[in-house]
Tab-separated table of C-alpha atoms in Angstrom:
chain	number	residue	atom	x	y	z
A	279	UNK	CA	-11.680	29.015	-6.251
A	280	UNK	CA	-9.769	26.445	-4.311
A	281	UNK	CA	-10.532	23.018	-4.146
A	282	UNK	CA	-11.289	20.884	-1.152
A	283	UNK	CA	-9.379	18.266	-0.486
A	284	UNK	CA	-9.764	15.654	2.245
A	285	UNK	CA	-6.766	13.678	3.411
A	286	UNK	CA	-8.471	10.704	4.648
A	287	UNK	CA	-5.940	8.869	7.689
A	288	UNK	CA	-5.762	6.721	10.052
A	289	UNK	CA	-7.571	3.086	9.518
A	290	UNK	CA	-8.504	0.442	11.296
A	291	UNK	CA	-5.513	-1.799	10.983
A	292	UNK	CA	-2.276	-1.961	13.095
A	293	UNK	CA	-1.222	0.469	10.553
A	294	UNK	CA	-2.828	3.815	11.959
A	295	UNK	CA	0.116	5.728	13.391
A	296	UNK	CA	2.068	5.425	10.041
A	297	UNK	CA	-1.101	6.425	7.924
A	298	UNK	CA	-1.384	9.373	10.431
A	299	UNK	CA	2.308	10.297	9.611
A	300	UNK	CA	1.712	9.769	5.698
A	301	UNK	CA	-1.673	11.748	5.948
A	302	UNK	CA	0.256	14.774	7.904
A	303	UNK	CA	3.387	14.535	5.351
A	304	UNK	CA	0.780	15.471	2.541
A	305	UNK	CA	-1.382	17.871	4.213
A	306	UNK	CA	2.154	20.170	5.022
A	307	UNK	CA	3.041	19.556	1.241
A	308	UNK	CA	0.063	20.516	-0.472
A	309	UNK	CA	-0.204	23.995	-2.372
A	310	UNK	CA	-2.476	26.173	-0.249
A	311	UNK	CA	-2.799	28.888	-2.706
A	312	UNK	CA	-4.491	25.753	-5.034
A	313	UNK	CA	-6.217	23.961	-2.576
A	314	UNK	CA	-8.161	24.271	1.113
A	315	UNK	CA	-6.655	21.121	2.464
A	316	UNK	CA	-8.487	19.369	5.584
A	317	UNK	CA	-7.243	16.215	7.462
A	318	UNK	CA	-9.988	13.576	7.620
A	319	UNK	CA	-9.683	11.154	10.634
A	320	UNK	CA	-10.877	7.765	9.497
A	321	UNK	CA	-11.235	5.688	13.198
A	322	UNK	CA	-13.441	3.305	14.580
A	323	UNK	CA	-14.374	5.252	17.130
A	324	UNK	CA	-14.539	8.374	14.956
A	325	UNK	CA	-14.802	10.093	11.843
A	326	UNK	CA	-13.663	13.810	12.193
A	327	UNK	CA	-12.049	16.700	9.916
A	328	UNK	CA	-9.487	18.921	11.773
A	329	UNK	CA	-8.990	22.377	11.602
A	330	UNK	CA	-5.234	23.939	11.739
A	331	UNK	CA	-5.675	24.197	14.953
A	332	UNK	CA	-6.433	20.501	15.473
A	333	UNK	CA	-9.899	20.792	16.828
A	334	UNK	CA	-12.161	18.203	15.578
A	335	UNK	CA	-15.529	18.493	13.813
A	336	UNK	CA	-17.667	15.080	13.112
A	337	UNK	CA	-17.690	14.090	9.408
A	338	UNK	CA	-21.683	13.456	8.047
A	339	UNK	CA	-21.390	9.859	6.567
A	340	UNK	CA	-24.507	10.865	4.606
A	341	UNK	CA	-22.906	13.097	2.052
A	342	UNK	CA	-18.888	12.968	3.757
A	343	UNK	CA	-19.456	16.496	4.603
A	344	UNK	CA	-18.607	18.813	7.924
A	345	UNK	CA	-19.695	22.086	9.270
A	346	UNK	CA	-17.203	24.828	9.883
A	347	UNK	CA	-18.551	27.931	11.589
A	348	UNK	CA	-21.729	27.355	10.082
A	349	UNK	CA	-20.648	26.583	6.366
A	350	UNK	CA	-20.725	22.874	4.888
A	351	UNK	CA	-17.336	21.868	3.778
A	352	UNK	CA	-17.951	19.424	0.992
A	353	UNK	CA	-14.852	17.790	-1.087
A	354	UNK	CA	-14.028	17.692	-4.685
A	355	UNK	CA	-11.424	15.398	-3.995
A	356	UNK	CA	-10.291	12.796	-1.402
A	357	UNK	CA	-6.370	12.360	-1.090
A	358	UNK	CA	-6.236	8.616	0.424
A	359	UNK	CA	-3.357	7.694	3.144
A	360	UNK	CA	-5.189	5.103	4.792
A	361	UNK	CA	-2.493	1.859	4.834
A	362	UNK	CA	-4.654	-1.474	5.465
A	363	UNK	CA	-8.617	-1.400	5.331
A	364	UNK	CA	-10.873	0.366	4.727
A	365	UNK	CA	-8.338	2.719	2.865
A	366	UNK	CA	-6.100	0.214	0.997
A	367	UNK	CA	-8.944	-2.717	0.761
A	368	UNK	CA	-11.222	-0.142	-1.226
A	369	UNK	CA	-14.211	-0.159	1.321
A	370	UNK	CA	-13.923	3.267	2.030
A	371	UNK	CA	-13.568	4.068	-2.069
A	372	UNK	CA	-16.442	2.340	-2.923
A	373	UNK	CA	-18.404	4.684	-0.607
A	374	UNK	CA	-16.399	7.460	-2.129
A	375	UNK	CA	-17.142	6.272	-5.592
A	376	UNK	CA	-21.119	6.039	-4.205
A	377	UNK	CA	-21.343	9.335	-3.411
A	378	UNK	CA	-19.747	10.301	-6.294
A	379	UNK	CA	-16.429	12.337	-5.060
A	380	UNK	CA	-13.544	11.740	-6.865
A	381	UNK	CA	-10.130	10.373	-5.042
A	382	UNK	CA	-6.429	9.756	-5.427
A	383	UNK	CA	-6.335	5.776	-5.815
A	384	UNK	CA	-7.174	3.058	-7.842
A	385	UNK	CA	-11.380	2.497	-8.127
A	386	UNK	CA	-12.556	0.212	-5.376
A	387	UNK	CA	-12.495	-3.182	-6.744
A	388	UNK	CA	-8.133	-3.230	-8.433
A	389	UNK	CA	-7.740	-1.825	-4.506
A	390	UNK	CA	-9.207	-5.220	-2.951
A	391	UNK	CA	-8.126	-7.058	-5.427
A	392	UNK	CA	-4.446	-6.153	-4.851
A	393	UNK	CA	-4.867	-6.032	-1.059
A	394	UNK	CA	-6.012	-10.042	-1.743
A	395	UNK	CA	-2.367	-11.200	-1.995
A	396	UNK	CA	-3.989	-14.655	-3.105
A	397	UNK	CA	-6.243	-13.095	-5.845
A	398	UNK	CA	-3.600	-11.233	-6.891
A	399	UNK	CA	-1.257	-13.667	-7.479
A	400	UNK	CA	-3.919	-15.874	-9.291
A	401	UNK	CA	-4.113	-12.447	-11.679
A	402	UNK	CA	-0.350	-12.005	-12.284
A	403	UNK	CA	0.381	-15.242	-12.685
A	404	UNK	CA	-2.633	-15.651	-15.367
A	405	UNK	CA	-0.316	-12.923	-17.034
A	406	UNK	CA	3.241	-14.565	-17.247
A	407	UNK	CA	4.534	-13.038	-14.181
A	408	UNK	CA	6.244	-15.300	-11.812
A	409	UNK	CA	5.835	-15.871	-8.130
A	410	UNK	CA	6.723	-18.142	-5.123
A	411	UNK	CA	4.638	-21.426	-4.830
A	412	UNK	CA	2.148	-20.589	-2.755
A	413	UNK	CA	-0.012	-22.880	-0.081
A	414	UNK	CA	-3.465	-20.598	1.166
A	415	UNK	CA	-5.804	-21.610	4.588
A	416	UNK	CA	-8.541	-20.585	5.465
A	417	UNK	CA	-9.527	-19.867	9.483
A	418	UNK	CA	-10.972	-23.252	10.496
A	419	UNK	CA	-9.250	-25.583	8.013
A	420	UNK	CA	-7.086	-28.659	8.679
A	421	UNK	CA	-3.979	-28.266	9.559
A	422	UNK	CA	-1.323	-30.774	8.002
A	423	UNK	CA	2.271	-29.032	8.395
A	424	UNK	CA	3.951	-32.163	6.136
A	425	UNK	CA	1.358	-31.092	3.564
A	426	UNK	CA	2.333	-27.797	3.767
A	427	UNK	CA	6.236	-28.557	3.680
A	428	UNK	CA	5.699	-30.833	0.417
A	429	UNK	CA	4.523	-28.403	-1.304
A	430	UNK	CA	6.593	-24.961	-0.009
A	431	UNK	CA	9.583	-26.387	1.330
A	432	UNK	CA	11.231	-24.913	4.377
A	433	UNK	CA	12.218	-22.133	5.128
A	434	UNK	CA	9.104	-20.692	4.102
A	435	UNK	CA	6.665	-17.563	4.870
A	436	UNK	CA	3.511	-16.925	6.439
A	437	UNK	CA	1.170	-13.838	6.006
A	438	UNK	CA	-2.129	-12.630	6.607
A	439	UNK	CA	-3.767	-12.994	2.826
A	440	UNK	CA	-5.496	-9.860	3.472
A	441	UNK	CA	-3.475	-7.302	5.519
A	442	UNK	CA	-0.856	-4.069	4.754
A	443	UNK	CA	2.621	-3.650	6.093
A	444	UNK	CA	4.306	-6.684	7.750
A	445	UNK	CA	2.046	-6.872	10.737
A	446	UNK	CA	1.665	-11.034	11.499
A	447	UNK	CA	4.084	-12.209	9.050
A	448	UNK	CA	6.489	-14.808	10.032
A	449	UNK	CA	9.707	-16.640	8.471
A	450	UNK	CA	9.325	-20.145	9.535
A	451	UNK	CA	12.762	-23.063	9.354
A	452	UNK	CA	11.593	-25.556	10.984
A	453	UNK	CA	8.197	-27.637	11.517
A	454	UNK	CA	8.003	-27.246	15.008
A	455	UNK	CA	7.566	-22.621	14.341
A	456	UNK	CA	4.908	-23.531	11.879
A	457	UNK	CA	1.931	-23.895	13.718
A	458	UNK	CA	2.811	-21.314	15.943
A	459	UNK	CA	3.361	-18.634	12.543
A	460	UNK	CA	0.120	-19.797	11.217
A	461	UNK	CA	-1.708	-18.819	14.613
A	462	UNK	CA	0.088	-15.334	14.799
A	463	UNK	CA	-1.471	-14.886	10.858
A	464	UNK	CA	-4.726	-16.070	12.076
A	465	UNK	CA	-4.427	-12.987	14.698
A	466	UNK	CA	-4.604	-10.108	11.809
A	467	UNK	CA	-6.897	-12.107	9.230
A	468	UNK	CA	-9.519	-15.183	8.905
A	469	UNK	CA	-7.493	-16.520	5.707
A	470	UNK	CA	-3.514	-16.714	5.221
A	471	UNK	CA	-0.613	-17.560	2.669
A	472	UNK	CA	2.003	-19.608	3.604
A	473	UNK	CA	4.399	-18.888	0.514
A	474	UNK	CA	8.108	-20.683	-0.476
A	475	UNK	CA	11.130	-18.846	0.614
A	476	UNK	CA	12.830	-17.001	-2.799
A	477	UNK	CA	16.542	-16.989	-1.984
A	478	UNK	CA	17.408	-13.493	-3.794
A	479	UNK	CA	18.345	-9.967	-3.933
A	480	UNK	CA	14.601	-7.952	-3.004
A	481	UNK	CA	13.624	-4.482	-4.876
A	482	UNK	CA	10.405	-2.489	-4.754
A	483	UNK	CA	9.582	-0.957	-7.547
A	484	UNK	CA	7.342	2.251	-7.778
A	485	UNK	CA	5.291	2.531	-10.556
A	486	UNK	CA	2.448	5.877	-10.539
A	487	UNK	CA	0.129	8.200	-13.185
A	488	UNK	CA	2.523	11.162	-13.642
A	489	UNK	CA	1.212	14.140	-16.185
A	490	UNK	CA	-1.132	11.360	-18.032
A	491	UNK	CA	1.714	8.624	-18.360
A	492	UNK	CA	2.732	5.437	-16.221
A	493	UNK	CA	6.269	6.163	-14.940
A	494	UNK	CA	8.340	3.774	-13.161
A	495	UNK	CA	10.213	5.173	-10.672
A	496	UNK	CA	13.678	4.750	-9.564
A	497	UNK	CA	14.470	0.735	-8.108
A	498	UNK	CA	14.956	0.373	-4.427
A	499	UNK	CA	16.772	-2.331	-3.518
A	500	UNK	CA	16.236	-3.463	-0.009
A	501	UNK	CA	19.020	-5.021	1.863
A	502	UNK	CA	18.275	-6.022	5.804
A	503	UNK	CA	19.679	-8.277	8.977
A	504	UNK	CA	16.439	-8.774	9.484
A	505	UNK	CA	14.555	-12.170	8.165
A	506	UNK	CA	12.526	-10.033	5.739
A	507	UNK	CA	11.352	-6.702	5.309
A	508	UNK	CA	9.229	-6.421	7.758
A	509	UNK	CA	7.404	-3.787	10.013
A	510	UNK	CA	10.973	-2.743	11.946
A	511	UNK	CA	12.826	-2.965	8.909
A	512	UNK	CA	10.234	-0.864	7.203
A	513	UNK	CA	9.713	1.866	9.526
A	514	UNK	CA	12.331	1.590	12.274
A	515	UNK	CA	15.486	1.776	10.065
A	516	UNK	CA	16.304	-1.778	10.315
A	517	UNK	CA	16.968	-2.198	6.453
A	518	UNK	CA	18.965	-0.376	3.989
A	519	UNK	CA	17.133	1.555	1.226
A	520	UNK	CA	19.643	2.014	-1.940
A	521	UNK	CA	18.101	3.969	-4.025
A	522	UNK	CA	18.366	3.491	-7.494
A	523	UNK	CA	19.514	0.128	-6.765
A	524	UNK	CA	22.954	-0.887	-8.889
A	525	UNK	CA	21.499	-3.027	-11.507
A	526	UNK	CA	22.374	-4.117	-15.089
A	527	UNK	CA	21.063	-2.562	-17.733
A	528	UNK	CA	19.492	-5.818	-18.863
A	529	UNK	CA	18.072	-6.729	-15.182
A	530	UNK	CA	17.089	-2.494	-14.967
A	531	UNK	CA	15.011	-3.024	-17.997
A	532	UNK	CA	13.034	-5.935	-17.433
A	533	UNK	CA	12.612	-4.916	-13.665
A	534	UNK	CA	10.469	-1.716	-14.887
A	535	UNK	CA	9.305	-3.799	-17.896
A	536	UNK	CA	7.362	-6.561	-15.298
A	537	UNK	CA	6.666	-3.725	-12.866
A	538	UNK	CA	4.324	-2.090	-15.814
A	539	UNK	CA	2.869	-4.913	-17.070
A	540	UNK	CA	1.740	-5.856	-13.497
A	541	UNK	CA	0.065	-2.306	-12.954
A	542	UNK	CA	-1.983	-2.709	-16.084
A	543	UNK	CA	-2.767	-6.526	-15.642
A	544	UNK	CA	-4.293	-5.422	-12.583
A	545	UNK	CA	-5.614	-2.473	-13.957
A	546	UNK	CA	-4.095	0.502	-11.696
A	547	UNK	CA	-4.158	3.678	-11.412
A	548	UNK	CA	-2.725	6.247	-8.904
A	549	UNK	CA	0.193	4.983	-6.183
A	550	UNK	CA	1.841	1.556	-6.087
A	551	UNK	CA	4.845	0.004	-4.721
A	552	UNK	CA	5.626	-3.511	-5.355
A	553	UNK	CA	8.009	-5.715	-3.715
A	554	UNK	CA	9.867	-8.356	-6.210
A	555	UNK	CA	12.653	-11.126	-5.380
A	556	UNK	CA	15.544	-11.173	-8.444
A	557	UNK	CA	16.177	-15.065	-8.591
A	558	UNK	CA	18.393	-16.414	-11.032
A	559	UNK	CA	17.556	-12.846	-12.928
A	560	UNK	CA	13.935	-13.360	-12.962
A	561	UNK	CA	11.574	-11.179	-11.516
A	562	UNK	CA	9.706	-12.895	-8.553
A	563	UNK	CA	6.159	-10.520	-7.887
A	564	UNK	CA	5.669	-10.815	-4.123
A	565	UNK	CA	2.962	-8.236	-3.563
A	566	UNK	CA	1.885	-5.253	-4.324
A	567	UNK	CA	0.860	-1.632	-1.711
A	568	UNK	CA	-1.220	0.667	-3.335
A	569	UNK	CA	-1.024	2.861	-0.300
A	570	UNK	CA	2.555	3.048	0.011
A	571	UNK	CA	3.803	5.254	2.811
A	572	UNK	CA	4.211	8.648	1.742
A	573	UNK	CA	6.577	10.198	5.121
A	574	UNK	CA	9.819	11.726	3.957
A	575	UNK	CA	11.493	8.656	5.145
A	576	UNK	CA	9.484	6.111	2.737
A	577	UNK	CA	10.067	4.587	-0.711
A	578	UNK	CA	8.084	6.595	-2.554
A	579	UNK	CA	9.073	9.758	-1.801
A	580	UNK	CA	12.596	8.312	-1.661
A	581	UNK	CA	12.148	7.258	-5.456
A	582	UNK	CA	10.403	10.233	-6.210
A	583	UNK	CA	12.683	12.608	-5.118
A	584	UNK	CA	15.670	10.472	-7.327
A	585	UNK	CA	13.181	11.275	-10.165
A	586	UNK	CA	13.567	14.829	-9.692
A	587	UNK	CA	9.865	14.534	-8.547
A	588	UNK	CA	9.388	16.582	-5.096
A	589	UNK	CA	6.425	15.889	-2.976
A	590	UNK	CA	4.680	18.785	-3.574
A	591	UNK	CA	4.498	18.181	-6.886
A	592	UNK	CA	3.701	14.069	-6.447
A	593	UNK	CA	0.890	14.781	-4.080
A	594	UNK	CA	-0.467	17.735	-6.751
A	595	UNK	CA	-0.247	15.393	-9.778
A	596	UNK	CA	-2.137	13.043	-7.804
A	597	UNK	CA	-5.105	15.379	-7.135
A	598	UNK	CA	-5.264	17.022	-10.479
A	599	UNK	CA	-5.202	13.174	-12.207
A	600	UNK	CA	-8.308	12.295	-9.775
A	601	UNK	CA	-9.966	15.491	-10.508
A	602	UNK	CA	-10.140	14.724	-14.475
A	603	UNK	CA	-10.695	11.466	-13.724
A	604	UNK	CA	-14.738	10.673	-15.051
């Protein structure tokens, strides 16, 4: 018999046309002689399973089941390709995990505490890992830019605390672009980091459950003319994606050996990508995606297929770990 898989997409971030992309890379990927894939459309306006022909048919929240000429579809597993909430937060997991269907990613609470870049960091950090200094408000809190500066320095960052991709994020050099970064954070999220600028080379490092095992896959290093990484850079080819990055031995090793010890410290399972500045040779953890994209253009795959690891086969082992999953 072939299992049911729903491959939950879309969101209710800024993120939804790249989760839809992600969702549709694994649905044409997927074995169909192993498994009856359906995607899942995970809106605001809408929850709906598609047939191959695209016509839509209204999920029951009840049981996160669907009729199909007559016949209730239910799921043994949920593939998850939802970047930002309620995928990547865990909200929609811990409904999952209610109901009892099993699903790709990490349980519910390691996902929102890894979308929390501030709770995060407080986690890694309790575990020897070093980051940037780090200054956090709150929506409604006093403002005091020389504060601020004292403590990060300029340049600096600022970030939604609890948002995906690189949607509101700002570089900020001077005083005078601080207060208007802070208000562009305060558009995608009630509570923001303002973090010090790491002047260094950036990698993102995959790390996974492949056949029962963590594996660390191949370094990325990012190099853009952009001020960071962010959402153009990402997905609009404004960076350069070298892939495995040219690293020392030395550096190689404890790259992958910081990259594991931050995926247990936070307890993971299933997909991750985390981003980490090299200063001085030390690892800096910046944050980490446990909904990475997953088009043929993104990191994962990109790493993945240096691995020898195609994305049939990376979307399969992800099912078939869920499904023996307790």
């Amino acid at each position: 018999m072939k299992k049911n898989i729903a491959i939950i997409m879309g969101g209710y971030s800024s993120e939804v046309n790249i989760s839809l992309k992600s969702g549709n890379v694994v649905y044409k990927n997927l074995d169909t002689q192993k498994y009856q894939a359906y995607r899942v459309h995970i809106l605001p306006e809408k929850w709906v399973a598609l047939d191959n022909n695209n016509n839509e048919y209204s999920i029951n929240k009840d049981d996160f089941s669907f009729k199909l000429e007559g016949k209730t579809i239910l799921f043994d597993c949920v593939f998850n390709a939802i970047h930002g909430t309620p995928g990547e937060d865990g909200k929609i997991l811990a409904y999952l995990e209610l109901l009892g269907i099993k699903h790709t990613s990490a349980p519910f609470y390691q996902m929102a505490l890894t979308f929390n870049k501030r709770d995060c960091l407080s986690v890694v950090k309790n575990y020897g890992i070093k980051t940037a200094t780090s200054y956090f408000l709150n929506e409604g809190d006093t403002i005091n830019t020389s504060e601020i500066i004292k403590k990060v320095s300029l340049p600096c960052f600022v970030k939604p605390n609890n948002a995906g991709s690189s949607f509101g994020i700002s570089k900020v050099k001077t005083e005078n672009e601080l207060i208007p970064a802070i208000e562009k954070a305060f558009k995608e999220d009630s509570e923001i980091l303002i973090e010090a600028f790491l002047d260094g080379r950036e990698v993102t490092i995959g790390v996974i459950n492949f056949e029962g095992n963590t594996k660390v896959l191949p370094i990325t290093e990012i190099i853009t003319d952009n001020a960071f990484f962010d959402y153009e850079a990402k997905y609009e080819g404004k960076s350069e994606e070298i892939t495995p990055a040219n690293l020392s031995n030395e550096l190689q090793t404890k790259l992958e050996k910081v990259a594991v010890k931050a995926y247990k410290a936070l307890n993971m399972s299933g997909f991750s990508r985390t981003e980490y500045i090299i200063v001085n040779g030390e690892p800096h953890f910046l944050e980490m995606n446990t909904v990475p994209g997953l088009t043929t253009e993104s990191i994962i795959p990109q790493q993945a297929g240096k691995a020898g690891i195609s994305l049939a086969n990376l979307f399969e082992n992800a099912i078939e770990t869920a499904l023996k999953t307790n």
